[in-house]
Coordinates of C-alpha atoms and ligand atoms in Angstrom, one line a residue:
M95 CA 12.6 -7.0 -24.4
Q96 CA 11.4 -7.2 -20.9
K97 CA 8.7 -9.5 -20.1
Y98 CA 6.7 -9.6 -16.8
Q99 CA 4.4 -12.2 -15.3
I100 CA 1.8 -10.6 -13.0
A101 CA -0.8 -12.5 -10.9
V102 CA -4.0 -10.5 -10.6
L103 CA -6.4 -10.8 -7.6
P104 CA -9.0 -8.4 -8.4
G105 CA -11.0 -9.4 -5.0
D106 CA -14.1 -8.0 -4.0
G107 CA -16.6 -5.0 -4.2
I108 CA -14.9 -2.1 -6.3
G109 CA -11.8 -4.2 -6.4
P110 CA -12.6 -5.7 -9.6
E111 CA -13.8 -2.4 -11.1
V112 CA -10.5 -0.5 -10.3
V113 CA -8.2 -3.4 -11.3
Q114 CA -10.0 -3.7 -14.6
E115 CA -8.7 0.1 -15.1
G116 CA -5.3 -0.8 -14.0
M117 CA -5.1 -3.5 -16.4
K118 CA -6.3 -1.4 -19.4
V119 CA -3.6 1.1 -18.5
L120 CA -1.1 -1.6 -18.4
L121 CA -2.2 -3.1 -21.7
K122 CA -2.1 0.4 -23.4
L123 CA 1.8 1.0 -22.2
Q124 CA 2.4 -2.4 -23.6
D125 CA 1.1 -1.5 -26.9
L126 CA 2.9 1.9 -27.0
D127 CA 6.2 0.9 -25.7
T128 CA 7.6 -2.2 -27.2
S129 CA 10.4 -2.4 -24.9
F130 CA 8.2 -3.8 -22.3
T131 CA 5.5 -6.7 -22.3
F132 CA 3.4 -8.6 -19.6
E133 CA 1.3 -11.8 -19.1
S134 CA -1.2 -11.8 -16.5
T135 CA -3.1 -14.5 -14.8
T136 CA -6.3 -13.4 -13.0
F137 CA -7.1 -15.5 -9.7
E138 CA -10.7 -15.0 -8.4
W139 CA -9.7 -15.8 -5.0
N140 CA -12.3 -13.6 -3.3
S141 CA -15.4 -13.9 -0.8
N142 CA -17.6 -15.6 -3.5
Y143 CA -14.7 -18.0 -3.5
Y144 CA -14.5 -18.6 0.1
I145 CA -18.6 -19.1 0.4
K146 CA -18.0 -21.8 -2.3
H147 CA -14.9 -23.6 -1.2
G148 CA -14.8 -22.7 2.5
R149 CA -11.2 -21.2 2.4
M150 CA -9.8 -18.1 0.5
M151 CA -7.5 -19.5 -1.7
P152 CA -6.6 -23.3 -2.8
N153 CA -4.1 -25.0 -0.4
D154 CA -1.4 -24.4 -3.0
G155 CA -2.2 -20.8 -3.6
L156 CA 1.0 -19.3 -2.2
E157 CA 3.0 -21.7 -4.2
K158 CA 1.0 -20.9 -7.7
L159 CA 1.7 -16.8 -6.9
K160 CA 5.1 -17.4 -6.0
T161 CA 6.2 -18.1 -9.6
Y162 CA 4.9 -14.7 -10.5
D163 CA 7.1 -11.5 -10.7
A164 CA 4.3 -9.4 -8.9
V165 CA 0.8 -9.5 -7.6
F166 CA -1.4 -7.0 -8.5
F167 CA -4.1 -6.8 -6.0
G168 CA -7.5 -4.6 -5.8
A169 CA -9.2 -5.1 -2.2
L170 CA -11.0 -7.7 -0.3
G171 CA -14.1 -7.2 1.8
D172 CA -17.6 -8.6 1.8
K173 CA -20.4 -8.7 4.2
R174 CA -21.5 -12.0 3.7
V175 CA -17.9 -13.2 4.9
E176 CA -16.6 -12.4 8.5
E177 CA -14.1 -9.3 8.1
H178 CA -11.0 -11.2 9.8
I179 CA -11.3 -14.1 7.3
P180 CA -10.0 -12.2 4.2
V181 CA -7.3 -10.4 6.0
W182 CA -6.0 -13.6 7.7
E183 CA -6.5 -16.1 5.2
L184 CA -5.4 -14.2 2.2
I185 CA -3.7 -10.6 2.5
M186 CA -1.6 -11.6 5.5
P187 CA -0.3 -14.9 4.2
I188 CA 0.7 -13.1 1.2
R189 CA 2.5 -10.3 3.0
K190 CA 4.0 -12.4 5.7
Q191 CA 5.1 -15.6 3.8
F192 CA 6.2 -13.5 0.9
Q193 CA 8.2 -11.4 3.4
Q194 CA 6.9 -8.2 1.9
Y195 CA 8.3 -6.4 5.0
V196 CA 8.0 -3.0 3.5
N197 CA 4.9 -1.1 2.8
L198 CA 5.6 1.8 0.9
R199 CA 2.8 4.4 1.0
P200 CA 3.3 7.9 -1.1
I201 CA 1.5 10.7 0.5
K202 CA 1.7 13.1 -2.7
Q203 CA -0.4 16.0 -3.4
L204 CA -0.5 15.5 -7.2
N205 CA -0.9 18.3 -9.6
G206 CA -4.5 19.4 -9.8
I207 CA -5.5 18.3 -6.3
T208 CA -6.4 20.5 -3.7
S209 CA -6.0 19.5 0.0
P210 CA -8.5 20.2 2.6
L211 CA -5.3 21.9 4.3
Q212 CA -5.0 25.6 3.4
N213 CA -1.5 24.7 2.7
E214 CA 0.6 26.6 0.4
E215 CA 3.4 24.2 0.3
P216 CA 3.1 21.0 -1.4
I217 CA 2.8 17.7 0.4
D218 CA 5.3 14.8 -0.8
F219 CA 6.7 12.2 1.4
Y220 CA 7.0 8.3 1.7
V221 CA 5.8 6.4 4.8
F222 CA 7.6 3.1 5.3
R223 CA 5.3 1.0 7.0
E224 CA 6.6 -2.2 8.8
N225 CA 4.4 -4.9 7.2
A226 CA 5.2 -8.2 8.5
E227 CA 5.0 -8.1 12.2
G228 CA 4.0 -5.5 14.9
E229 CA 0.5 -4.9 16.4
Y230 CA -1.0 -7.1 13.6
S231 CA -0.2 -10.5 15.0
N232 CA -2.6 -13.7 15.5
S233 CA -0.7 -14.3 18.7
G234 CA -3.1 -14.1 21.8
G235 CA -6.7 -15.2 22.1
R236 CA -9.8 -15.1 24.7
I237 CA -10.8 -16.8 27.6
Y238 CA -13.8 -16.6 30.0
D239 CA -15.8 -15.7 26.6
Q240 CA -19.4 -14.7 27.1
T241 CA -19.0 -14.1 31.0
D242 CA -18.4 -11.2 33.0
Q243 CA -14.8 -12.3 33.2
A244 CA -14.2 -12.2 29.5
M245 CA -10.7 -11.6 28.7
A246 CA -8.6 -11.1 25.5
I247 CA -4.8 -10.8 24.9
Q248 CA -3.4 -9.8 21.5
N249 CA 0.2 -9.7 21.3
T250 CA 2.5 -7.3 19.6
I251 CA 5.6 -8.9 18.0
I252 CA 8.5 -6.6 17.6
T253 CA 11.8 -8.4 16.8
K254 CA 15.2 -6.7 16.4
K255 CA 15.4 -8.3 12.9
G256 CA 12.0 -6.9 12.0
V257 CA 12.8 -3.2 12.9
E258 CA 16.4 -3.2 11.6
R259 CA 15.3 -4.2 8.0
I260 CA 12.4 -1.6 7.7
A261 CA 14.5 1.2 9.3
T262 CA 17.4 0.3 7.0
Y263 CA 14.9 0.4 4.0
A264 CA 13.9 3.7 5.2
F265 CA 17.3 5.1 5.6
D266 CA 18.6 3.6 2.5
Y267 CA 15.7 5.5 0.7
A268 CA 16.7 8.7 2.4
R269 CA 20.5 8.2 1.2
K270 CA 19.6 7.5 -2.3
N271 CA 17.3 10.5 -2.4
E272 CA 19.8 12.8 -0.7
I273 CA 17.0 13.3 2.3
S274 CA 18.7 14.5 5.4
R275 CA 16.0 13.4 8.2
V276 CA 14.2 10.4 8.7
V277 CA 11.1 10.6 11.3
S278 CA 10.3 7.6 13.2
A279 CA 7.0 7.0 14.8
T280 CA 7.0 6.0 18.4
K281 CA 5.0 5.8 21.6
S282 CA 7.8 4.5 23.6
N283 CA 6.7 6.7 26.7
A284 CA 3.6 4.6 27.4
I285 CA 4.2 1.1 25.3
I286 CA 7.3 0.6 27.1
H287 CA 8.6 -2.7 25.9
S288 CA 7.8 -3.1 22.4
M289 CA 8.2 0.3 21.4
K290 CA 11.3 0.9 23.3
L291 CA 12.8 -2.2 21.5
W292 CA 11.7 -0.3 18.1
D293 CA 13.7 3.0 19.5
D294 CA 16.6 1.4 20.2
V295 CA 17.1 -0.5 17.0
V296 CA 16.0 2.3 14.8
N297 CA 18.6 4.7 16.9
E298 CA 21.1 2.0 16.1
V299 CA 20.6 1.6 12.4
A300 CA 20.7 5.4 12.2
L301 CA 24.2 5.5 13.5
D302 CA 25.3 4.0 10.1
Y303 CA 23.7 6.8 8.0
D304 CA 26.1 9.8 8.4
G305 CA 24.5 13.2 7.4
I306 CA 20.9 11.8 8.0
E307 CA 19.0 13.1 10.9
L308 CA 16.8 10.8 12.9
D309 CA 13.8 12.4 14.5
S310 CA 11.6 10.2 16.8
I311 CA 8.4 11.7 17.5
Y312 CA 5.2 10.1 19.5
V313 CA 2.6 9.2 16.9
D314 CA -0.1 11.4 18.6
A315 CA 2.1 14.4 18.2
L316 CA 2.6 13.3 14.6
A317 CA -1.0 12.9 14.0
A318 CA -1.2 16.7 14.8
Y319 CA 1.9 17.4 12.7
F320 CA 0.3 15.5 9.8
V321 CA -2.2 18.4 9.7
N322 CA 0.0 21.4 11.0
K323 CA 3.1 20.9 8.8
P324 CA 2.6 17.9 6.6
H325 CA 5.2 19.6 4.1
T326 CA 8.1 19.1 6.6
F327 CA 8.0 15.4 6.2
E328 CA 10.1 13.3 3.3
V329 CA 10.7 10.1 4.9
L330 CA 8.6 8.4 7.7
V331 CA 9.2 5.1 9.2
A332 CA 6.4 3.4 11.4
S333 CA 5.2 0.1 12.7
N334 CA 2.5 -1.7 11.3
L335 CA -0.5 -0.3 13.2
F336 CA 0.9 3.4 13.5
G337 CA 2.0 3.5 9.7
D338 CA -1.7 2.2 8.7
I339 CA -3.4 4.9 10.8
L340 CA -1.3 7.6 9.8
T341 CA -1.4 6.8 6.0
D342 CA -5.1 6.9 6.0
L343 CA -4.8 10.3 7.6
G344 CA -2.3 11.1 5.0
A345 CA -4.4 10.0 2.2
A346 CA -7.0 12.5 3.4
L347 CA -4.7 15.3 3.0
V348 CA -3.8 14.6 -0.5
G349 CA -7.3 14.0 -2.0
G350 CA -8.6 10.9 -0.2
L351 CA -8.5 7.2 -0.4
G352 CA -9.3 6.8 -4.3
L353 CA -5.7 8.5 -5.1
S354 CA -3.6 6.4 -2.3
P355 CA -1.6 3.5 -3.7
S356 CA 0.9 1.0 -1.8
A357 CA 3.6 -1.4 -2.4
N358 CA 4.0 -4.4 -0.4
L359 CA 7.8 -5.0 -1.0
N360 CA 10.2 -8.0 -0.5
P361 CA 13.4 -6.0 -1.4
E362 CA 15.5 -9.0 -1.3
R363 CA 13.1 -10.4 -4.2
N364 CA 13.1 -13.9 -3.3
F365 CA 9.4 -13.6 -3.5
P366 CA 6.9 -11.4 -5.6
S367 CA 5.8 -7.9 -4.1
M368 CA 2.3 -7.0 -4.4
F369 CA 0.6 -3.7 -5.6
E370 CA -2.6 -2.5 -4.2
P371 CA -4.6 0.9 -3.4
I372 CA -4.6 1.4 0.5
H373 CA -8.5 1.6 0.2
G374 CA -10.9 -1.4 0.9
S375 CA -13.7 -3.0 -1.1
A376 CA -16.0 0.2 -0.4
P377 CA -19.2 -1.8 -0.3
D378 CA -21.0 1.6 0.0
I379 CA -20.4 2.2 -3.7
A380 CA -19.7 -1.1 -5.0
G381 CA -21.3 -1.9 -8.4
K382 CA -22.2 1.9 -8.8
K383 CA -19.3 2.4 -11.4
I384 CA -18.1 5.5 -9.7
A385 CA -15.1 4.1 -7.6
N386 CA -11.8 6.5 -8.3
P387 CA -9.5 4.0 -10.3
I388 CA -6.6 6.4 -9.7
A389 CA -5.1 4.4 -6.5
Q390 CA -5.1 1.3 -8.5
I391 CA -3.5 3.1 -11.5
W392 CA -0.9 4.5 -9.4
S393 CA -0.3 1.1 -7.9
A394 CA 0.5 -0.1 -11.3
A395 CA 3.0 2.8 -11.4
L396 CA 4.9 1.5 -8.4
M397 CA 5.1 -1.9 -9.7
L398 CA 6.7 -0.9 -12.8
E399 CA 9.2 1.2 -10.5
H400 CA 9.6 -2.2 -8.8
F401 CA 10.5 -3.7 -12.2
G402 CA 13.2 -0.7 -12.8
R403 CA 10.9 1.1 -15.0
D404 CA 10.9 4.2 -13.6
D405 CA 10.4 5.7 -17.1
L406 CA 7.0 3.9 -17.8
A407 CA 5.8 4.8 -14.4
A408 CA 6.7 8.5 -15.0
K409 CA 4.6 8.3 -18.0
I410 CA 1.6 6.8 -16.0
M411 CA 1.8 9.5 -13.4
H412 CA 1.9 12.1 -15.9
A413 CA -1.0 11.2 -17.5
I414 CA -2.9 10.8 -14.2
E415 CA -1.9 14.3 -13.3
A416 CA -2.9 15.5 -16.9
V417 CA -6.4 14.2 -16.0
L418 CA -6.5 15.9 -12.8
V419 CA -5.3 19.1 -13.9
N420 CA -7.6 19.2 -16.7
G421 CA -10.3 18.6 -14.0
E422 CA -13.3 17.4 -16.6
V423 CA -13.2 13.8 -16.1
L424 CA -13.3 13.1 -12.5
T425 CA -15.3 10.6 -10.2
P426 CA -17.5 11.9 -7.5
D427 CA -15.1 11.5 -4.8
L428 CA -13.1 14.2 -6.4
G429 CA -16.0 16.4 -7.2
G430 CA -17.0 15.1 -10.7
N431 CA -19.5 13.0 -12.3
A432 CA -17.4 10.7 -14.4
S433 CA -17.5 6.8 -14.0
T434 CA -14.6 4.4 -13.2
S435 CA -14.0 3.5 -16.8
E436 CA -14.4 6.9 -18.1
V437 CA -11.4 8.0 -15.8
G438 CA -9.3 5.1 -16.9
D439 CA -10.1 6.1 -20.8
A440 CA -8.8 9.6 -19.9
I441 CA -5.7 8.4 -18.6
I442 CA -5.3 6.1 -21.8
Q443 CA -5.8 9.3 -23.7
E444 CA -3.2 11.1 -22.1
L445 CA -0.9 8.3 -22.5
D446 CA -1.7 8.1 -26.2
K447 CA -0.6 12.0 -26.3
Q448 CA 2.7 11.3 -24.7
L449 CA 3.9 8.4 -26.7
Ligands
NAI58 P1 -12.8 1.6 2.4 O1 -11.5 1.9 2.1 O2 -13.2 0.4 1.5 O3 -13.8 2.7 2.2 C1 -13.9 3.9 3.0 C2 -14.6 5.0 2.4 O4 -13.6 5.4 1.2 C3 -16.0 4.8 1.8 O5 -16.8 5.6 1.8 C4 -15.7 4.4 0.1 O6 -16.8 4.4 -0.4 C5 -14.5 5.5 0.3 N1 -13.7 4.8 -1.0 C6 -12.6 4.1 -0.9 N2 -12.2 3.7 -2.0 C7 -12.6 4.6 -2.9 C8 -12.5 4.7 -4.2 N3 -11.4 4.2 -5.1 N4 -13.0 5.6 -4.9 C9 -14.1 6.2 -4.4 N5 -14.4 6.4 -2.9 C10 -13.6 5.3 -2.2 O7 -12.9 1.0 4.1 P2 -13.8 0.6 4.8 O8 -15.2 1.0 4.3 O9 -13.3 0.8 6.1 O10 -13.8 -1.1 4.4 C11 -14.8 -1.7 3.6 C12 -14.2 -3.1 3.4 O11 -12.8 -3.4 2.8 C13 -14.2 -3.8 4.7 O12 -14.7 -5.5 4.5 C14 -12.5 -3.9 5.0 O13 -12.3 -5.1 5.9 C15 -12.1 -3.9 3.6 N6 -10.9 -3.4 3.5 C16 -9.9 -4.2 2.6 C17 -8.8 -3.8 2.4 C18 -7.6 -4.5 1.6 O14 -8.4 -5.6 0.8 N7 -6.4 -4.3 1.6 C19 -8.1 -2.6 3.2 C20 -9.1 -1.8 4.0 C21 -10.4 -2.1 4.2
MG59 MG1 -5.6 0.6 6.1

C-alpha cells in the first residue's frame, strides 16, 4: 500500500473553504481505494498567524515541511497584512527553497464548460511557467523615496541553468506525449538582455529534441493568439511573469479562476512539491461559502499524478466533469447557486458511483 504524508496549508479567505473540499475528496478516495492512504498535518500559517507572531511561519517552518511528500496549499492574502508579506515570507520561500522551478498550469476546457469564446475546437494545453527566478525577484530597491527624485530598480534574474531546466522539462513533456511543437513566450525584441538569454538557452535545449519544433512568439502576440486560436497550443514554456499573466487569461477562457489548478514541481524530488489553485484568497467572497472548490480539487488530482497515481487522478477528473456536465450543482461563478461544500459533496457522490 502506498502511503503519503501531506502538509496542508489552508491559508486565508476562501483558502480554508476550498481546501476542506479537497481534503474531503482525498479522504473519500482513501476509503474507496485501499491501495492508497495518506496522513495529513494542517499548518495554520496564515495572516492570523502573522498578526500574532510577526512572521508567516515559524523559524523552522521549511524544515518542518521538508519531511512531507507534498504540500497542499489553499491561498494567502488578507487586507490586515501588507500584500507582499505572505508572498515573500511564505509562498516564495517554499517555491524557491524547495526548488519548485516548474509551475505546471493546465489550460483545459473540461466537459460541461462553455468558453466565453465561440470556439468549436477544444482548448487543452499545458503551460510550464518558470517558478524560481525571472521577473519575480527581490533584488533591487528604492532610493530618494518620498521625494521628486524617487527611483526604484527591480531586477529580473534570468540564468542559463534556470532556463535550461524549465525548457528541458517542457520539451521532455512534449516528447513523452508525442507533441510536435513547443511554444516559448518571449519579448527579446524589447527586453534585450534577459529575454535574449532566455531565447538563446531555449534554442539550445530545442536542438536535443528531434522532431519537436520550437516556436518562439512575442508575449503580446501570444495574448492575442490565446483568444484567436487557443486550440493550436499544446505546450507553452514561459518566464515567471509572462506565465503568470498568460495563465490567468487562459483560465478565463476555460471557465475562470475557480476551475484552474497548478502544481509547483521539484522534478528531482529532493524537496516536496506544492499543489494549489491559481486563484487567491478572494476576499470579496470569503465567508460566503460560494467559492468554487474545483480548482483546489483538481490540484489534488495533480498531486496524485505527481505521486504516480494517474489512475486516481483520472477518477477525480471524471467525477468533476460528471458534476459539470450534469450542471445542477454549480457555484455562482459558473452560473449556479450551490455552495462550496455542495459541489464537494456532488463530486464525492460521483466518486462513489465510479468505485
Ligand atoms: P483572487 O484570485 O483572489 O480573486 C479574483 C476574482 O476571482 C475575485 O472576484 C474572486 O471572487 C474570484 N475567484 C477567485 N477564486 C475563486 C473561486 N474559487 N471561486 C469563485 N470565484 C473565485 O485574486 P485577487 O482578488 O487579485 O487577490 C486577492 C488576494 O489573494 C490578494 O491578497 C492577493 O495577494 C492574493 N493572492 C494569493 C495567491 C496565492 O496565495 N497563491 C495568488 C493570487 C492572489
Ligand atoms: Mg497569478
